[in-house]
Coordinates of C-alpha atoms in Angstrom, one line a residue:
X30 CA -0.2 -0.2 -0.1
X31 CA 1.1 2.9 -0.4
X32 CA 2.5 5.4 1.8
X33 CA 0.8 8.9 2.8
X34 CA 4.3 11.2 2.8
X35 CA 5.4 12.8 5.9
X36 CA 3.8 15.5 7.0
X37 CA 1.1 15.4 3.7
X38 CA -2.2 15.8 4.9
X39 CA -4.3 12.4 4.4
X40 CA -8.1 12.5 2.1
X41 CA -8.9 12.5 5.3
X42 CA -7.7 14.7 7.1
X43 CA -9.3 17.5 4.8
X44 CA -12.5 15.5 5.4
X45 CA -12.1 16.0 9.0
X46 CA -11.0 19.7 8.6
X47 CA -13.4 20.5 6.1
X48 CA -17.0 19.3 8.7
X49 CA -15.0 20.8 11.8
X50 CA -15.0 24.3 9.8
X51 CA -18.7 23.9 9.1
X52 CA -19.9 22.5 11.9
X53 CA -17.4 24.4 14.2
X54 CA -19.7 27.0 14.6
X55 CA -23.0 25.6 16.6
X56 CA -20.4 22.5 18.8
X57 CA -18.9 25.6 20.9
X58 CA -22.1 27.6 20.6
X59 CA -23.7 23.6 21.7
X60 CA -21.2 22.9 24.0
X61 CA -20.9 26.7 26.0
X62 CA -24.5 26.3 27.1
X63 CA -22.5 23.8 28.5
X64 CA -19.5 25.4 30.5
X65 CA -21.0 28.8 30.1
X66 CA -17.3 29.6 29.1
X67 CA -16.5 30.7 25.1
X68 CA -13.0 30.3 25.5
X69 CA -13.6 27.2 26.4
X70 CA -15.7 25.8 24.5
X71 CA -13.7 26.7 21.7
X72 CA -10.7 24.7 23.0
X73 CA -13.8 21.5 23.8
X74 CA -14.2 21.5 20.5
X75 CA -10.7 21.7 18.6
X76 CA -10.1 19.1 21.4
X77 CA -13.1 16.5 19.5
X78 CA -11.2 17.8 16.0
X79 CA -8.0 16.2 17.7
X80 CA -10.0 13.5 18.5
X81 CA -11.6 13.2 15.0
X82 CA -8.2 13.2 13.7
X83 CA -6.6 10.2 15.4
X84 CA -10.1 8.4 15.2
X85 CA -11.6 8.6 11.5
X86 CA -8.8 7.7 9.0
X87 CA -8.3 4.4 11.3
X88 CA -12.4 4.0 11.8
X89 CA -13.6 5.3 8.8
X90 CA -15.2 9.0 8.6
X91 CA -19.2 8.6 11.0
X92 CA -22.5 8.4 8.5
X93 CA -24.0 11.9 10.7
X94 CA -19.6 13.5 11.8
X95 CA -21.1 17.0 12.6
X96 CA -23.0 14.8 15.5
X97 CA -19.6 12.7 16.7
X98 CA -18.5 16.1 16.8
X99 CA -21.1 17.8 18.7
X100 CA -21.0 14.1 21.3
X101 CA -17.7 14.2 21.4
X102 CA -17.2 17.8 22.5
X103 CA -20.1 17.8 24.8
X104 CA -19.2 14.4 25.9
X105 CA -15.6 16.2 27.2
X106 CA -17.9 19.6 28.7
X107 CA -19.6 17.5 31.1
X108 CA -16.3 15.4 32.1
X109 CA -15.1 19.4 32.6
X110 CA -18.2 20.4 34.6
X111 CA -17.5 16.6 37.0
X112 CA -14.5 17.1 37.7
X113 CA -15.1 21.2 38.4
X114 CA -17.9 19.8 41.1
X115 CA -15.7 17.2 42.6
X116 CA -13.7 20.5 43.5
X117 CA -16.1 22.3 44.6
X118 CA -17.0 19.4 47.3
X119 CA -13.5 18.6 48.8
X120 CA -13.4 22.5 49.0
X121 CA -16.7 21.9 50.6
X122 CA -17.5 25.5 48.3
X123 CA -21.3 25.9 49.8
X124 CA -23.4 27.2 48.5
X125 CA -22.2 27.5 45.6
X126 CA -23.5 28.9 42.0
X127 CA -23.8 25.5 39.9
X128 CA -25.1 27.8 37.1
X129 CA -21.5 28.3 36.1
X130 CA -21.3 24.6 35.6
X131 CA -23.7 22.6 34.8
X132 CA -26.8 23.0 32.2
X133 CA -29.8 24.2 32.8
X134 CA -32.9 25.5 31.3
X135 CA -33.2 28.8 30.7
X136 CA -36.9 30.6 31.2
X137 CA -39.3 30.8 28.5
X138 CA -41.2 33.9 28.4
X139 CA -43.0 35.0 25.1
X140 CA -40.1 36.4 22.7
X141 CA -37.5 34.3 24.0
X142 CA -36.0 31.6 21.4
X143 CA -34.2 28.5 21.8
X144 CA -31.4 28.9 19.2
X145 CA -28.0 28.1 20.7
X146 CA -25.5 30.2 17.5
X147 CA -28.3 33.5 18.2
X148 CA -27.1 33.2 21.6
X149 CA -23.7 32.2 21.0
X150 CA -24.1 36.3 18.8
X151 CA -25.9 37.8 21.6
X152 CA -24.3 37.2 24.4
X153 CA -19.8 38.2 21.8
X154 CA -21.4 41.0 21.5
X155 CA -21.9 41.8 24.6
X156 CA -22.2 45.7 25.9
X157 CA -18.5 44.0 27.8
X158 CA -16.4 44.8 24.5
X159 CA -15.9 46.7 22.7
X160 CA -17.9 47.1 19.4
X161 CA -14.5 45.3 16.9
X162 CA -13.6 42.8 19.2
X163 CA -17.7 41.9 19.3
X164 CA -17.4 41.6 15.9
X165 CA -14.0 39.9 15.9
X166 CA -14.5 37.5 18.2
X167 CA -17.8 36.1 16.7
X168 CA -16.7 35.9 13.4
X169 CA -14.5 33.4 15.2
X170 CA -16.9 31.5 16.6
X171 CA -19.8 31.7 14.3
X172 CA -18.5 32.4 11.2
X173 CA -16.0 29.6 12.1
X174 CA -13.2 31.9 10.4
X175 CA -9.6 31.9 11.2
X176 CA -7.4 35.2 12.1
X177 CA -6.3 36.1 8.5
X178 CA -9.3 36.4 7.3
X179 CA -11.2 38.5 9.9
X180 CA -8.2 40.4 9.5
X181 CA -9.2 40.6 5.8
X182 CA -12.5 41.5 6.3
X183 CA -11.5 44.7 8.9
X184 CA -8.5 45.8 6.5
X185 CA -6.5 45.6 10.3
X186 CA -3.1 43.6 10.8
X187 CA -3.4 40.0 11.6
X188 CA -2.0 40.1 15.3
X189 CA -4.3 43.2 15.9
X190 CA -7.0 40.7 15.5
X191 CA -5.5 37.4 17.7
X192 CA -4.8 39.9 20.4
X193 CA -8.5 41.7 20.4
X194 CA -9.9 37.9 19.8
X195 CA -8.1 37.0 22.8
X196 CA -8.1 39.8 25.5
X197 CA -12.6 39.0 24.9
X198 CA -12.4 35.2 25.7
X199 CA -10.9 36.9 28.8
X200 CA -13.8 39.4 29.5
X201 CA -16.2 37.4 29.0
X202 CA -15.3 34.4 31.6
X203 CA -14.1 36.9 33.9
X204 CA -16.9 39.4 33.6
X205 CA -19.4 36.7 34.4
X206 CA -21.1 37.3 31.2
X207 CA -24.3 35.1 30.2
X208 CA -25.1 32.8 28.4
X209 CA -28.2 34.3 26.3
X210 CA -31.0 36.4 23.7
X211 CA -30.9 39.3 26.0
X212 CA -35.3 41.7 26.7
X213 CA -36.2 44.3 25.8
X214 CA -34.2 47.1 25.7
X215 CA -30.4 44.9 26.4
X216 CA -31.6 43.4 23.4
X217 CA -31.8 46.4 21.0
X218 CA -27.9 47.8 22.0
X219 CA -26.2 44.8 20.7
X220 CA -28.9 44.7 17.5
X221 CA -26.3 47.2 16.0
X222 CA -23.1 44.4 16.4
X223 CA -25.3 41.9 16.1
X224 CA -26.4 42.7 12.7
X225 CA -22.5 43.9 12.0
X226 CA -21.1 40.7 12.2
X227 CA -24.3 39.1 10.6
X228 CA -23.2 40.4 7.3
X229 CA -19.4 39.9 7.7
X230 CA -20.1 36.5 7.7
X231 CA -22.1 36.4 5.1
X232 CA -19.2 39.1 3.1
X233 CA -17.1 35.8 4.0
X234 CA -18.8 33.1 2.2
X235 CA -20.2 35.3 -0.7
X236 CA -16.1 36.8 -1.3
X237 CA -14.2 34.6 0.2
X238 CA -11.0 36.1 1.3
X239 CA -9.0 33.9 1.2
X240 CA -8.5 30.6 -0.5
X241 CA -8.7 28.9 -3.5
X242 CA -12.8 29.0 -3.5
X243 CA -14.8 32.2 -4.0
X244 CA -17.7 31.2 -2.6
X245 CA -18.1 30.0 0.9
X246 CA -22.4 29.2 0.5
X247 CA -22.2 27.5 4.5
X248 CA -21.4 30.3 5.8
X249 CA -23.9 32.7 3.6
X250 CA -27.1 30.3 3.9
X251 CA -25.4 30.5 8.8
X252 CA -25.7 33.9 7.9
X253 CA -29.0 34.1 5.9
X254 CA -30.5 31.8 8.5
X255 CA -29.5 34.1 11.5
X256 CA -31.0 37.0 9.9
X257 CA -34.9 35.9 9.1
X258 CA -34.7 34.3 12.6
X259 CA -33.4 37.8 13.8
X260 CA -36.9 39.5 11.5
X261 CA -39.1 37.0 13.8
X262 CA -37.8 37.9 16.8
X263 CA -37.8 41.7 15.9
X264 CA -40.3 42.1 13.7
X265 CA -39.8 45.7 13.9
X266 CA -37.0 46.9 13.9
X267 CA -36.4 48.0 10.1
X268 CA -32.8 47.4 9.6
X269 CA -34.0 43.8 10.8
X270 CA -36.1 43.3 7.3
X271 CA -33.4 45.3 5.6
X272 CA -30.0 43.2 5.9
X273 CA -33.0 39.8 5.2
X274 CA -33.5 42.0 1.8
X275 CA -29.5 42.5 0.8
X276 CA -29.2 38.8 1.9
X277 CA -31.9 37.3 -0.4
X278 CA -31.0 39.6 -2.8
X279 CA -27.4 38.8 -3.3
X280 CA -27.8 35.1 -1.9
X281 CA -30.5 35.1 -5.7
X282 CA -27.0 35.6 -7.6
X283 CA -23.9 33.2 -6.9
X284 CA -25.2 30.1 -9.1
X285 CA -24.1 32.9 -11.7
X286 CA -21.1 34.2 -10.1
X287 CA -19.1 31.8 -11.1
X288 CA -17.9 29.9 -13.7
X289 CA -18.0 25.5 -14.7
X290 CA -13.9 26.0 -12.9
X291 CA -15.1 28.3 -10.1
X292 CA -13.4 31.4 -12.0
X293 CA -15.7 34.6 -10.5
X294 CA -18.5 36.1 -14.1
X295 CA -18.0 39.5 -13.5
X296 CA -22.1 40.8 -12.9
X297 CA -21.7 41.7 -16.7
X298 CA -21.3 38.7 -17.8
X299 CA -23.1 36.8 -15.2
X300 CA -25.9 34.6 -17.4
X301 CA -29.6 36.6 -15.3
X302 CA -31.8 33.5 -16.2
X303 CA -29.6 31.8 -13.7
X304 CA -30.4 34.7 -11.0
X305 CA -33.6 32.6 -7.8
X306 CA -36.0 33.9 -8.9
X307 CA -37.8 32.5 -5.7
X308 CA -34.4 34.7 -3.8
X309 CA -35.5 37.8 -5.2
X310 CA -39.4 37.9 -4.5
X311 CA -38.0 37.1 -1.0
X312 CA -36.1 39.7 -0.8
X313 CA -38.5 42.2 -2.2
X314 CA -40.7 41.1 0.6
X315 CA -38.1 41.8 3.6
X316 CA -37.3 45.1 1.7
X317 CA -41.3 46.6 1.7
X318 CA -41.5 45.1 5.3
X319 CA -38.5 47.4 6.2
X320 CA -40.0 50.3 4.5
X321 CA -43.5 50.0 6.3
X322 CA -41.8 50.0 9.7
X323 CA -38.8 52.5 8.9
X324 CA -40.2 56.0 11.0
X325 CA -37.8 58.3 9.8
X326 CA -34.5 57.9 6.6
X327 CA -33.2 54.4 5.8
X328 CA -30.8 52.8 7.6
X329 CA -27.6 51.3 5.8
X330 CA -28.8 47.7 5.4
X331 CA -31.7 49.3 3.7
X332 CA -29.7 50.9 1.6
X333 CA -28.1 48.5 0.7
X334 CA -31.0 46.9 0.4
X335 CA -32.7 49.5 -2.2
X336 CA -28.6 49.3 -4.4
X337 CA -29.6 45.5 -4.4
X338 CA -32.6 45.3 -5.6
X339 CA -31.8 47.6 -8.1
X340 CA -30.4 46.0 -10.0
X341 CA -32.8 42.5 -9.6
X342 CA -34.6 44.4 -11.2
X343 CA -32.9 44.9 -14.8
X344 CA -33.4 42.4 -17.1
X345 CA -29.7 43.4 -18.8
X346 CA -26.6 44.9 -18.2
X347 CA -28.0 47.5 -20.0
X348 CA -30.8 48.2 -18.7
X349 CA -29.5 48.0 -15.0
X350 CA -31.0 52.5 -13.9
X351 CA -26.9 53.5 -12.7
X352 CA -28.1 57.2 -11.4
X353 CA -30.1 55.7 -9.1
X354 CA -27.4 53.4 -8.0
X355 CA -25.1 56.1 -7.4
X356 CA -27.5 58.2 -5.7
X357 CA -28.3 55.6 -3.6
X358 CA -24.6 55.0 -2.5
X359 CA -24.8 59.1 -2.0
X360 CA -27.4 59.0 0.9
X361 CA -25.5 55.3 1.9
X362 CA -21.7 57.3 2.1
X363 CA -23.6 60.1 4.7
X364 CA -25.8 57.4 6.8
X365 CA -22.8 55.4 6.7
X366 CA -19.9 56.8 5.3
X367 CA -17.1 55.1 4.6
X368 CA -13.4 54.6 1.9
X369 CA -15.3 50.7 0.7
X370 CA -18.9 52.5 0.2
X371 CA -16.8 55.8 -1.8
X372 CA -15.4 53.3 -3.8
X373 CA -18.4 51.4 -4.7
X374 CA -20.1 55.4 -5.6
X375 CA -17.0 56.2 -8.2
X376 CA -17.7 52.3 -10.0
X377 CA -21.9 53.6 -10.1
X378 CA -20.5 57.3 -11.5
X379 CA -18.6 55.2 -14.2
X380 CA -21.6 53.3 -15.2
X381 CA -23.8 56.7 -14.4
X382 CA -21.7 60.2 -15.4
X383 CA -18.3 57.1 -17.1
X384 CA -14.1 56.8 -16.5
X385 CA -13.7 59.9 -16.2
X386 CA -15.5 61.6 -13.6
X387 CA -15.4 58.4 -11.5
X388 CA -11.7 58.7 -11.8
X389 CA -11.7 61.2 -10.1
X390 CA -13.3 60.7 -7.3
X391 CA -11.3 57.6 -6.5
X392 CA -7.4 59.1 -6.6
X393 CA -8.9 60.4 -3.7
X394 CA -8.8 57.0 -1.8
X395 CA -5.4 57.1 -2.6
X396 CA -4.0 58.1 0.4
X397 CA -7.2 56.0 2.7
X398 CA -5.0 53.9 4.9
X399 CA -7.7 51.8 5.1
X400 CA -7.6 50.8 1.7
X401 CA -3.5 50.7 1.0
X402 CA -3.9 46.6 0.8
X403 CA -7.1 46.8 -0.2
X404 CA -7.1 44.7 -3.7
X405 CA -10.0 46.5 -5.4
X406 CA -9.4 49.7 -5.4
X407 CA -6.6 48.8 -7.8
X408 CA -8.9 46.6 -9.7
X409 CA -11.5 49.3 -10.6
X410 CA -8.9 51.5 -10.8
X411 CA -7.3 48.9 -13.5
X412 CA -10.8 48.9 -15.0
X413 CA -11.4 52.8 -15.5
X414 CA -7.7 53.7 -16.6
X415 CA -8.1 50.6 -19.7
X416 CA -11.8 51.7 -20.2
X417 CA -9.6 55.8 -20.4
X418 CA -7.5 54.1 -23.2
X419 CA -4.4 54.2 -20.8
X420 CA -3.8 50.6 -20.9
X421 CA 0.1 50.5 -19.8
X422 CA -1.6 52.3 -16.4
X423 CA -4.2 50.0 -16.4
X424 CA -1.9 46.8 -15.9
X425 CA 0.5 47.6 -13.4
X426 CA -3.0 48.3 -10.9
X427 CA -3.9 45.0 -11.8
X428 CA -0.5 43.7 -11.5
X429 CA -1.1 44.9 -8.2
X430 CA -4.3 44.1 -7.6
X431 CA -3.5 40.4 -8.9
X432 CA -0.5 41.1 -6.0
X433 CA -3.2 41.5 -3.2
X434 CA -5.5 39.1 -3.7
X435 CA -5.3 36.3 -1.2
X436 CA -8.1 34.9 -3.2
X437 CA -7.1 32.6 -5.8
X438 CA -10.3 33.2 -7.9
X439 CA -10.0 36.5 -8.2
X440 CA -6.0 36.7 -8.3
X441 CA -6.5 34.3 -11.9
X442 CA -9.2 37.2 -12.6
X443 CA -6.8 39.7 -11.8
X444 CA -3.6 38.5 -13.6
X445 CA -6.1 37.4 -16.2
X446 CA -7.2 41.7 -17.5
X447 CA -3.7 42.5 -16.9
X448 CA -2.3 40.6 -19.4
X449 CA -6.1 41.4 -21.6
X450 CA -3.3 45.1 -21.1
X451 CA -0.3 44.3 -23.1

């Protein structure tokens, strides 16, 4: 029998790691219910992964690998709880709060929801953490993203993100933050962070920052599921419905965004007959609900959903109302200003008014520190230069964009764009 080269992962190892990446958020959430500490829960989930790497190559992959990993992690959690109990008895700590060591039934309430993943999101979005720490931790626990992937999503150094995650887990443990979906004002105060987390998890699945695949459908599905659940939980919150609408409409294009070999297909080249009409219908309905409960100006997610709806309404790329989209991006830039929003607005302006005015907008972003390593900035600039006939400059921009891209599909597309300019 051919021996596996030393240091090379076997096919089973790759299967284990793929399954674990998909199932880890549920495992961590389920174990957190037992141990009440997200840091410990993550460690126990990793222990289950190690056990699978040891056993599955020998015994075969179980019929329900997710359930196997969950059961293994929970067994280890129960063992940990029992050790804690024995330690407590030895120390004769009368009156110790056993809720910190054993699972208990959550009190039911009219607006309660029995979803461990949603509990995990709200726990990680507790006000004791900074906004950036909340998002980084939840992306790690819920999305299963690695530190480099989160750093790319934040446009921040990896070391900074790693420190945020470690400190966040430590803070939740030392402050004794409960594992729950809160009620009333507490729920509302954490909603912004929760929506941003769900949005970023979806984006990582919709356009993976790293790896060989452009899409990670499991992340999109989980983010969309959580958004829908949240909409049922908070039906009077317009931005919840706005986020649902945005994700439904974005996900409707998924089948048309890649070619037969997984290569990216640009929006202008997509076969719109492959867009999912059911998801588009759901997106329009969610946007209508958002508008119905909005009392003031629309929020950032509702505005982005309106932009996505404009694309969905166009039967062909040529039919797109780019002037309306540019106007919506202008409103979004006022409501939620960021360099990325300005870059997207420049793309819409280029389609409405031509590449010249758009290039002037893009050039104002060249000094933005947050976009220094953002591959889409030189990509957009290269496209505008190519349309202006400045092919030598365009080639240099596409080459720079390819060097910055971490996703192999995007890198190959950008390299092809650079070759076209020669």
